Every structure is written in structure tokens, then in C-alpha cells.
PDB file of N, CA and C in Angstrom:
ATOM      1  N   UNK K   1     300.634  62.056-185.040  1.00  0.00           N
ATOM      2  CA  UNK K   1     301.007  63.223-184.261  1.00  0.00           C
ATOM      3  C   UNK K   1     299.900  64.275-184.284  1.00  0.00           C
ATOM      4  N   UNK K   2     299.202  64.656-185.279  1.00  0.00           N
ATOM      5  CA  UNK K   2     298.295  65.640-185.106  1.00  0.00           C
ATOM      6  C   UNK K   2     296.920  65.010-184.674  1.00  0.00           C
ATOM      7  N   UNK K   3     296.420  63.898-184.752  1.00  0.00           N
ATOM      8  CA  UNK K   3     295.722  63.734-183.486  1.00  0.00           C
ATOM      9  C   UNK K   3     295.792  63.355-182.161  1.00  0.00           C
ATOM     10  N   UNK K   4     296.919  63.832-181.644  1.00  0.00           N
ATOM     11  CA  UNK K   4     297.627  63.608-180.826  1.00  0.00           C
ATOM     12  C   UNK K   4     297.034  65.366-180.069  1.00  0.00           C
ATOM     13  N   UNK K   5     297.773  66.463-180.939  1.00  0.00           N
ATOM     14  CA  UNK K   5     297.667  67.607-180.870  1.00  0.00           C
ATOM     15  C   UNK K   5     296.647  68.569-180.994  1.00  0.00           C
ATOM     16  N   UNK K   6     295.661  67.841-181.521  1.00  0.00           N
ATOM     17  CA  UNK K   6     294.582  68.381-182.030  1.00  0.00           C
ATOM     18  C   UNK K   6     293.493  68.755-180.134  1.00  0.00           C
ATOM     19  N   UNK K   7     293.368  67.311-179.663  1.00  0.00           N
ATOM     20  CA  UNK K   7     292.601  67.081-178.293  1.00  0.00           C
ATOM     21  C   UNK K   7     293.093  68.284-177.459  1.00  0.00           C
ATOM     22  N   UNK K   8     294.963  67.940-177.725  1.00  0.00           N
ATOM     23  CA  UNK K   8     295.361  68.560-176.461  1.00  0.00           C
ATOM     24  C   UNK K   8     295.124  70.335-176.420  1.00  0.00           C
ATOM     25  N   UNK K   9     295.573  70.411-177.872  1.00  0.00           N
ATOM     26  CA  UNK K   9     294.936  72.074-178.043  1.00  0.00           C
ATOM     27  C   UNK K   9     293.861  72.799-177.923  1.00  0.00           C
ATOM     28  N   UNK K  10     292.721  71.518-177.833  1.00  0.00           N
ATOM     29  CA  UNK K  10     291.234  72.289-177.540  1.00  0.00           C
ATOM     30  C   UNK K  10     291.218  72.105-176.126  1.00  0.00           C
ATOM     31  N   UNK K  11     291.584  71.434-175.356  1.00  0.00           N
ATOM     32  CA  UNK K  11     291.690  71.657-174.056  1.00  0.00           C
ATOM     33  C   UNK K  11     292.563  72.878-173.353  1.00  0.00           C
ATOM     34  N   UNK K  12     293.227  73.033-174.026  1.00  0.00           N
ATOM     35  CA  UNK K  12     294.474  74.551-173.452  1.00  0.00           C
ATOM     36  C   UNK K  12     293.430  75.511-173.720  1.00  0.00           C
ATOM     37  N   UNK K  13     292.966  75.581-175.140  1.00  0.00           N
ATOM     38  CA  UNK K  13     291.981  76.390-175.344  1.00  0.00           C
ATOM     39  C   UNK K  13     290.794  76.897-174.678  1.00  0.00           C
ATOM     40  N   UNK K  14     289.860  75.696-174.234  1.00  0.00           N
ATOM     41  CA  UNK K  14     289.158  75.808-173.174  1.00  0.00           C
ATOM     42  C   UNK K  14     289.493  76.074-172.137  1.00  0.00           C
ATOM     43  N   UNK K  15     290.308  75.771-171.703  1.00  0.00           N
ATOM     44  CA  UNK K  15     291.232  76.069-169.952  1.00  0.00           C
ATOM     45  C   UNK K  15     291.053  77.671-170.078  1.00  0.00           C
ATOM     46  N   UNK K  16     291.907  78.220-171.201  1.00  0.00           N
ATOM     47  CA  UNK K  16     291.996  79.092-171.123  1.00  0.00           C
ATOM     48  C   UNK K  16     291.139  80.396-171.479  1.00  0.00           C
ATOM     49  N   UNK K  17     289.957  79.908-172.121  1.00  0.00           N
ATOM     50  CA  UNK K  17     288.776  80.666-172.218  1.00  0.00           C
ATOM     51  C   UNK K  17     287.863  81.052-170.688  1.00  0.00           C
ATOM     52  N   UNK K  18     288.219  79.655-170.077  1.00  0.00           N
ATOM     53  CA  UNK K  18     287.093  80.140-169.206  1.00  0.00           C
ATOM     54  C   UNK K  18     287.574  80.549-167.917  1.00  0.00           C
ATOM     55  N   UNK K  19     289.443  80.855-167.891  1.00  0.00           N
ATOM     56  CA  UNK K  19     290.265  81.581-167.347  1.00  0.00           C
ATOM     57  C   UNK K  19     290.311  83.266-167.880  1.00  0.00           C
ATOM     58  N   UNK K  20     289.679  82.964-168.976  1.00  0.00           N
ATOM     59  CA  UNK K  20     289.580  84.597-169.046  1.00  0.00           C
ATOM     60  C   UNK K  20     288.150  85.176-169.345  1.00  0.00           C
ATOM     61  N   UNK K  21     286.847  84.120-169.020  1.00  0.00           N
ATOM     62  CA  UNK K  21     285.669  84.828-168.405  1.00  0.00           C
ATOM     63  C   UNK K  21     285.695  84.724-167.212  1.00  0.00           C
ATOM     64  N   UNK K  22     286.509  84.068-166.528  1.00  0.00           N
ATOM     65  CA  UNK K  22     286.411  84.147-164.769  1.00  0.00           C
ATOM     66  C   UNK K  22     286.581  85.825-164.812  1.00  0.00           C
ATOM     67  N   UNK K  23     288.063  86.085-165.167  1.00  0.00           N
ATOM     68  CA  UNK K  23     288.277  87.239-164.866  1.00  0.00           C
ATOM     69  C   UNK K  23     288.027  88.235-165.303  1.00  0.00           C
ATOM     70  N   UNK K  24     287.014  87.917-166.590  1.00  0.00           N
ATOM     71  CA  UNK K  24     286.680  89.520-167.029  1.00  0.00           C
ATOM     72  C   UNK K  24     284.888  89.234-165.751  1.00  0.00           C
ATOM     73  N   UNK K  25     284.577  88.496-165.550  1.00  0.00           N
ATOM     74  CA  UNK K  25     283.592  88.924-164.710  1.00  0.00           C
ATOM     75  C   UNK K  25     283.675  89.129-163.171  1.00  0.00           C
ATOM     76  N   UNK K  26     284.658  88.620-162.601  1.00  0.00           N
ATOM     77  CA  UNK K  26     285.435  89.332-161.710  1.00  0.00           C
ATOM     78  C   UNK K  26     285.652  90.031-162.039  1.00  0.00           C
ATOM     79  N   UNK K  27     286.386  90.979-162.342  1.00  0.00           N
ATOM     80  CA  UNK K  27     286.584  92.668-162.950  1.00  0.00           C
ATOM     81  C   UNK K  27     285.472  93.414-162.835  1.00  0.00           C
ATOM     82  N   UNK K  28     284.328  92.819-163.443  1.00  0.00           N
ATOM     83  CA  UNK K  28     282.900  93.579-163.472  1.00  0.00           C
ATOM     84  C   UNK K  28     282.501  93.437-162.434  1.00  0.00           C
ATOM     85  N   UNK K  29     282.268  92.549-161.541  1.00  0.00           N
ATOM     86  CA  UNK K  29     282.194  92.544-160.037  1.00  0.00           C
ATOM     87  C   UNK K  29     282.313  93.662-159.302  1.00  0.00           C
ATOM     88  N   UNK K  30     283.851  92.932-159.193  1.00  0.00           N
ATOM     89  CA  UNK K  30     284.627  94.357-158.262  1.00  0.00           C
ATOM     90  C   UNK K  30     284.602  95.817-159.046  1.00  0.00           C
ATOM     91  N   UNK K  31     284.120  96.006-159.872  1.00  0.00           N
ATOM     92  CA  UNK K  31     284.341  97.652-160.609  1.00  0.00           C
ATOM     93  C   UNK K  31     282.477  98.103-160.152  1.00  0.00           C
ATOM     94  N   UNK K  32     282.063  97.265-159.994  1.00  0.00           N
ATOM     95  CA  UNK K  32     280.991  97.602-158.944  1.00  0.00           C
ATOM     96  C   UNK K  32     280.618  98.426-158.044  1.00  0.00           C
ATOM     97  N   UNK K  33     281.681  97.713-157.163  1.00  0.00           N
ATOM     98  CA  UNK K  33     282.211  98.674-155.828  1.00  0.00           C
ATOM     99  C   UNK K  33     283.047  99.978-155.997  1.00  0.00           C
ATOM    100  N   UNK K  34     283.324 100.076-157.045  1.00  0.00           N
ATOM    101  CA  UNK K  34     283.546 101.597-157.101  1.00  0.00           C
ATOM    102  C   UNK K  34     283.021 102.702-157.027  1.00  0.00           C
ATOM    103  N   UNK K  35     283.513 103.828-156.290  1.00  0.00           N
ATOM    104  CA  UNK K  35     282.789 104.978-155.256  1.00  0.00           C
ATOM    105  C   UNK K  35     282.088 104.206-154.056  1.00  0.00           C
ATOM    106  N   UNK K  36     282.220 102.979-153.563  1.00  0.00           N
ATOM    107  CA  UNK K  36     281.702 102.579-152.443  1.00  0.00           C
ATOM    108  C   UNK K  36     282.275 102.193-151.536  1.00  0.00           C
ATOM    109  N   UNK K  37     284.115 102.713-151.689  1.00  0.00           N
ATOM    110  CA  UNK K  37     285.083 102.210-150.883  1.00  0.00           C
ATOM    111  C   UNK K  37     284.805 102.798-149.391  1.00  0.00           C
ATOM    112  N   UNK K  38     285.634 102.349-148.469  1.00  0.00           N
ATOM    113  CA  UNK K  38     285.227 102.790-147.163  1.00  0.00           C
ATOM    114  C   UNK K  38     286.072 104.537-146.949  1.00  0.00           C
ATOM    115  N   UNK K  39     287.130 104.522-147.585  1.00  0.00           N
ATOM    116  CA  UNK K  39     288.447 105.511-147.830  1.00  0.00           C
ATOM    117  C   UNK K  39     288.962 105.228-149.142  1.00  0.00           C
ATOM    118  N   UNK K  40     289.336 106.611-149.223  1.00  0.00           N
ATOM    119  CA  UNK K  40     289.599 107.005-151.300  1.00  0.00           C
ATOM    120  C   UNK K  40     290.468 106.168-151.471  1.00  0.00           C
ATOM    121  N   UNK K  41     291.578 105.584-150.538  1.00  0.00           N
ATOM    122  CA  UNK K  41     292.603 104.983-151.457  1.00  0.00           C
ATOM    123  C   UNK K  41     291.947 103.529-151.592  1.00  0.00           C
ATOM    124  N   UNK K  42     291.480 102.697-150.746  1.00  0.00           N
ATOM    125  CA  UNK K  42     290.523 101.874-150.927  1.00  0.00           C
ATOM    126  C   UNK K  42     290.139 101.413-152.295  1.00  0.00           C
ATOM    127  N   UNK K  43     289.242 102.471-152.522  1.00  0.00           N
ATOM    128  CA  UNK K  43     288.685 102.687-153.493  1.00  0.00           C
ATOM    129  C   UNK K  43     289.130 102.919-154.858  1.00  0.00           C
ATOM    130  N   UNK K  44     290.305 103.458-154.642  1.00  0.00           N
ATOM    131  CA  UNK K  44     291.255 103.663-155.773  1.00  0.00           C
ATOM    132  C   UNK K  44     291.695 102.014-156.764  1.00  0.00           C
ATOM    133  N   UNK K  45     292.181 101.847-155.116  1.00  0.00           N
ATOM    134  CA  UNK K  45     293.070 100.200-154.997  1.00  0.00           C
ATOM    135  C   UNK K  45     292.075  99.198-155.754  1.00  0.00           C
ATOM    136  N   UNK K  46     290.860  99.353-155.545  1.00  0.00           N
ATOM    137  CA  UNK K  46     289.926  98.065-155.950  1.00  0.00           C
ATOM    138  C   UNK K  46     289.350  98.194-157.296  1.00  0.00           C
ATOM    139  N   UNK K  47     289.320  99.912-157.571  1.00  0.00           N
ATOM    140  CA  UNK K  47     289.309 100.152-158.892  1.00  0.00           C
ATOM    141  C   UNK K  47     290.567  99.494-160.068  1.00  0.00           C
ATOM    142  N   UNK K  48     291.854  99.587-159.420  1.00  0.00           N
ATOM    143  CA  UNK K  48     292.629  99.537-160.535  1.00  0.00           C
ATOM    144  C   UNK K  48     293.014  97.698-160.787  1.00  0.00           C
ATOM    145  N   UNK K  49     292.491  97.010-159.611  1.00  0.00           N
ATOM    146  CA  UNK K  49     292.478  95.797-159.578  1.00  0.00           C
ATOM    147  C   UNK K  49     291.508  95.515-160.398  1.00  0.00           C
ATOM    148  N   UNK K  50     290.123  95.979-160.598  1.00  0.00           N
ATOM    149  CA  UNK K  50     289.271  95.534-161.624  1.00  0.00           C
ATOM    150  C   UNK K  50     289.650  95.704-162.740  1.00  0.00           C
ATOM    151  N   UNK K  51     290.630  97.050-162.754  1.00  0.00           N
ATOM    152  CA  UNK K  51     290.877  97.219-164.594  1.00  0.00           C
ATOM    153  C   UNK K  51     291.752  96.057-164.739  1.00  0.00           C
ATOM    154  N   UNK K  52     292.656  95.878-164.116  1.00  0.00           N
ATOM    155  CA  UNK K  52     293.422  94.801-163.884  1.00  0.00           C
ATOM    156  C   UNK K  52     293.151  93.573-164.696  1.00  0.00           C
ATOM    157  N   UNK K  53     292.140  92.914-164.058  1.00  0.00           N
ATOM    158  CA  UNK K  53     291.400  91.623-164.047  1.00  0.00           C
ATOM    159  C   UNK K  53     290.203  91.929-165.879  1.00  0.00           C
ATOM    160  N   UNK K  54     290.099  92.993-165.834  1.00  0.00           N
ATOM    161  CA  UNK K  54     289.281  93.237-167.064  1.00  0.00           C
ATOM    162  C   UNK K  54     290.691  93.092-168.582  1.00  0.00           C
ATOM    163  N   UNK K  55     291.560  93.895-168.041  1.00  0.00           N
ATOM    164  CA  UNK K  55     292.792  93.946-169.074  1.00  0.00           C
ATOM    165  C   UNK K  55     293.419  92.977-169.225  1.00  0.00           C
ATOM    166  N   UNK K  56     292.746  91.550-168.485  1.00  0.00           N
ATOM    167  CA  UNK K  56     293.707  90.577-168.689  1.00  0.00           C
ATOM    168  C   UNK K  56     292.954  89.661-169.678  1.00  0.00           C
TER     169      UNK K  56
END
């Protein structure tokens, strides 16, 4: 049983690491574009989506 568990857990693991550098560099991306919205709320909106994507 635990080498059974062992594979499958470094794979969740990995899945999920590089599910959360996607999105912390998406975050940094889009927090980019901040102050470069076309209109403030825009701009607001794409800001709080980056914190978003950074806080996750």
C-alpha cells in the first residue's frame, strides 16, 4: 500500500505546484497592467484579479 501511495502523492504534488506557479505568475503579469487600464474601474477589476491569482 505505501508504494502504491507514495507515486501517487508526488504527482498531486507536482500537479499542484506548478498550478500554483502558473498562477502566481499570472498574477505578476496582469498586476503589470496596473494604472494602464483604459477606465478606473477597469483597472480596478484587473488589479484585484491579480491579487486574486497571487493569493491563491
Amino acid at each position: 500500500m505505501n508504494t502504491l501511495t507514495a507515486p501517487v502523492s508526488a504527482a498531486h504534488l507536482n500537479y499542484l505546484l506548478r498550478i500554483a506557479d502558473s498562477s502566481l505568475i499570472l498574477g505578476h503579469r496582469l498586476s503589470e497592467w496596473c494604472g494602464h487600464g483604459p477606465v478606473i474601474e477597469e483597472d480596478i477589476a484587473l488589479t484585484n484579479v491579480a491579487l486574486d491569482l497571487i493569493g491563491q
